[in-house]
Amino acid sequence: MTRLWRDMRAILASLLLLPVLAGCDRLPVAGSGPQVGDYRPEEAGTVDHALCLLGFTGVPMRELASGHHIVDVTLNGRPGTFVLDTGANATVIHAGYETDFGLAEGGRVGGAVGLGGAMEARQVGIDDFAIGPVPVRLRRIMVTDLGQIATMLAPMAGGSVHGIVGQDAMKAHRAVIDVSRSLVHLIPEDRDPAPVPAERCRTDASE
């Protein structure tokens, strides 16, 4: 790694601290934890209901004191916590957790852009990936060092932050993000939004 690249990484990491520090004046009180989205597709006249009728499934996110949103994921059948990052071109896992999720060593070397700016990464195959209850059509994931990001966000998340959900996953499932209510809506199937039976959006169908 060149000196210029190391200097750029240091600058980008310091810039990442700005939104984290800006959120310090609204840190939650002890025991309150991240704010969790409330998904109610059965309520007629709501955005949740309207999107549900078009085939979307809402996945609650958790808003951290920094303003970042995290979601529960499953990677290779194992649960994890990822940051939702609309600025990341690819879904990435922190290299420190690759063995925990059964990822193979090696892989094709490439690059990714996200919370920490441009970064060196390698691409590896995966068996399955899901955001909440929605299976995601990803067959490969990027692996890189997200140590600084993971370390800064973990205390606010109340546990480990394992990676980043990027644009590749969001585009594949037509993601609609409701930031104010901490929800991300995804279409499970590979299709455009289209009407679905109203029964799908009843309370018992969404539980």
Coordinates of N, CA and C in Angstrom, one line a residue, residues 14-82:
S14 N -11.1 10.2 9.1 CA -11.4 11.3 10.0 C -12.7 12.0 9.5
L15 N -13.0 12.0 8.2 CA -14.3 12.6 7.8 C -15.4 11.8 8.2
L16 N -15.3 10.4 8.3 CA -16.3 9.6 8.8 C -16.7 9.9 10.2
L17 N -15.7 10.4 11.0 CA -16.0 10.7 12.4 C -17.0 11.9 12.6
L18 N -17.1 12.7 11.6 CA -17.9 13.9 11.7 C -19.4 13.6 12.0
P19 N -20.0 12.8 11.2 CA -21.4 12.5 11.5 C -21.6 11.7 12.8
V20 N -20.6 10.9 13.2 CA -20.7 10.2 14.4 C -20.6 11.2 15.6
L21 N -19.7 12.1 15.5 CA -19.5 13.1 16.6 C -20.7 14.0 16.7
A22 N -21.3 14.3 15.5 CA -22.4 15.2 15.4 C -23.6 14.7 16.1
G23 N -23.7 13.3 16.2 CA -24.8 12.7 16.9 C -24.6 12.5 18.4
C24 N -23.4 13.0 18.9 CA -23.2 12.7 20.3 C -24.1 13.5 21.2
D25 N -24.6 14.7 20.7 CA -25.5 15.4 21.6 C -26.9 14.8 21.7
R26 N -27.2 13.7 21.0 CA -28.4 13.1 21.1 C -28.2 11.6 21.4
L27 N -27.1 11.2 22.0 CA -26.9 9.9 22.4 C -28.0 9.4 23.3
P28 N -28.5 8.1 23.1 CA -29.6 7.6 23.9 C -29.2 7.4 25.3
V29 N -30.2 7.5 26.2 CA -29.9 7.2 27.6 C -29.6 5.7 27.8
A30 N -28.9 5.4 28.9 CA -28.5 4.0 29.1 C -29.7 3.1 29.1
G31 N -29.6 2.0 28.3 CA -30.6 1.0 28.3 C -31.6 1.3 27.2
S32 N -31.6 2.5 26.5 CA -32.7 2.7 25.5 C -32.3 2.1 24.2
G33 N -31.1 2.0 23.8 CA -30.6 1.3 22.6 C -31.1 2.0 21.4
P34 N -30.8 1.5 20.2 CA -31.2 2.1 18.9 C -32.7 2.1 18.8
Q35 N -33.1 3.1 18.0 CA -34.6 3.3 17.7 C -35.0 2.3 16.6
V36 N -35.9 1.5 16.8 CA -36.3 0.4 15.9 C -37.6 0.9 15.1
G37 N -37.6 0.6 13.8 CA -38.7 0.9 12.9 C -39.9 0.0 13.3
D38 N -41.1 0.6 13.1 CA -42.4 -0.2 13.3 C -43.1 -0.4 12.0
Y39 N -43.1 -1.6 11.5 CA -43.7 -1.9 10.2 C -45.2 -2.4 10.4
R40 N -46.1 -1.6 9.8 CA -47.6 -1.9 9.9 C -48.3 -1.9 8.6
P41 N -48.1 -3.0 7.8 CA -48.7 -3.0 6.5 C -50.2 -3.2 6.5
E42 N -50.8 -3.6 7.6 CA -52.2 -3.9 7.7 C -53.0 -2.6 7.8
E43 N -52.4 -1.4 8.1 CA -53.1 -0.2 8.3 C -53.3 0.5 7.0
A44 N -54.6 0.5 6.5 CA -54.9 1.1 5.3 C -54.6 2.6 5.3
G45 N -54.2 3.2 4.2 CA -53.9 4.6 4.1 C -52.5 5.0 4.4
T46 N -51.7 4.0 4.8 CA -50.3 4.3 5.2 C -49.4 3.9 4.1
V47 N -48.2 4.4 4.1 CA -47.1 4.1 3.1 C -46.8 2.6 3.2
D48 N -46.8 2.1 4.4 CA -46.5 0.6 4.5 C -47.5 -0.2 3.8
H49 N -48.8 0.2 3.9 CA -49.9 -0.6 3.3 C -49.8 -0.4 1.7
A50 N -49.6 0.8 1.3 CA -49.5 1.1 -0.2 C -48.4 0.3 -0.8
L51 N -47.2 0.3 -0.2 CA -46.1 -0.5 -0.7 C -46.3 -2.0 -0.7
C52 N -46.9 -2.4 0.4 CA -47.2 -3.8 0.5 C -48.1 -4.3 -0.6
L53 N -49.1 -3.5 -1.0 CA -50.0 -3.8 -2.1 C -49.3 -3.9 -3.4
L54 N -48.1 -3.3 -3.5 CA -47.3 -3.4 -4.7 C -46.2 -4.5 -4.7
G55 N -46.3 -5.3 -3.6 CA -45.4 -6.4 -3.5 C -44.1 -6.2 -2.6
F56 N -44.0 -5.0 -2.0 CA -42.9 -4.8 -1.1 C -43.1 -5.4 0.3
T57 N -42.0 -5.8 0.9 CA -41.9 -6.2 2.3 C -41.1 -5.3 3.1
G58 N -41.6 -4.8 4.2 CA -40.9 -3.8 5.0 C -40.0 -4.5 6.0
V59 N -38.8 -4.0 6.1 CA -37.8 -4.6 7.1 C -37.4 -3.5 8.0
P60 N -37.7 -3.6 9.3 CA -37.3 -2.6 10.3 C -35.8 -2.4 10.4
M61 N -35.4 -1.2 10.4 CA -34.0 -0.8 10.7 C -33.9 -0.3 12.1
R62 N -32.7 -0.1 12.5 CA -32.4 0.5 13.8 C -31.5 1.7 13.6
E63 N -32.0 2.9 14.1 CA -31.3 4.1 13.9 C -30.3 4.3 15.1
L64 N -29.1 4.5 14.8 CA -28.1 4.8 15.8 C -28.0 6.2 16.1
A65 N -27.4 6.6 17.3 CA -27.2 8.0 17.7 C -26.5 8.8 16.6
S66 N -25.6 8.1 15.8 CA -24.9 8.8 14.8 C -25.7 9.1 13.6
G67 N -26.9 8.6 13.5 CA -27.8 8.8 12.3 C -27.7 7.6 11.3
H68 N -26.7 6.7 11.5 CA -26.6 5.5 10.6 C -27.8 4.6 11.0
H69 N -28.2 3.8 10.0 CA -29.2 2.7 10.2 C -28.6 1.4 10.0
I70 N -28.9 0.5 10.9 CA -28.4 -0.9 10.8 C -29.6 -1.9 10.6
V71 N -29.4 -3.0 10.0 CA -30.4 -4.0 9.8 C -29.8 -5.4 10.1
D72 N -30.8 -6.3 10.5 CA -30.4 -7.7 10.8 C -30.3 -8.4 9.4
V73 N -29.2 -9.1 9.2 CA -29.1 -9.9 8.0 C -28.7 -11.4 8.4
T74 N -28.8 -12.2 7.4 CA -28.3 -13.6 7.5 C -27.4 -13.8 6.3
L75 N -26.2 -14.3 6.7 CA -25.2 -14.6 5.6 C -24.7 -16.0 5.8
N76 N -24.8 -16.8 4.8 CA -24.5 -18.2 4.9 C -25.1 -18.9 6.1
G77 N -26.4 -18.5 6.3 CA -27.2 -19.1 7.4 C -26.8 -18.6 8.8
R78 N -26.0 -17.6 8.9 CA -25.6 -17.1 10.2 C -26.0 -15.6 10.4
P79 N -26.5 -15.3 11.6 CA -27.1 -13.9 11.8 C -26.0 -12.9 11.9
G80 N -26.2 -11.7 11.4 CA -25.3 -10.6 11.5 C -26.0 -9.2 11.5
T81 N -25.2 -8.2 11.7 CA -25.7 -6.8 11.7 C -24.9 -6.0 10.7
F82 N -25.6 -5.4 9.7 CA -24.9 -4.6 8.7 C -25.5 -3.2 8.7

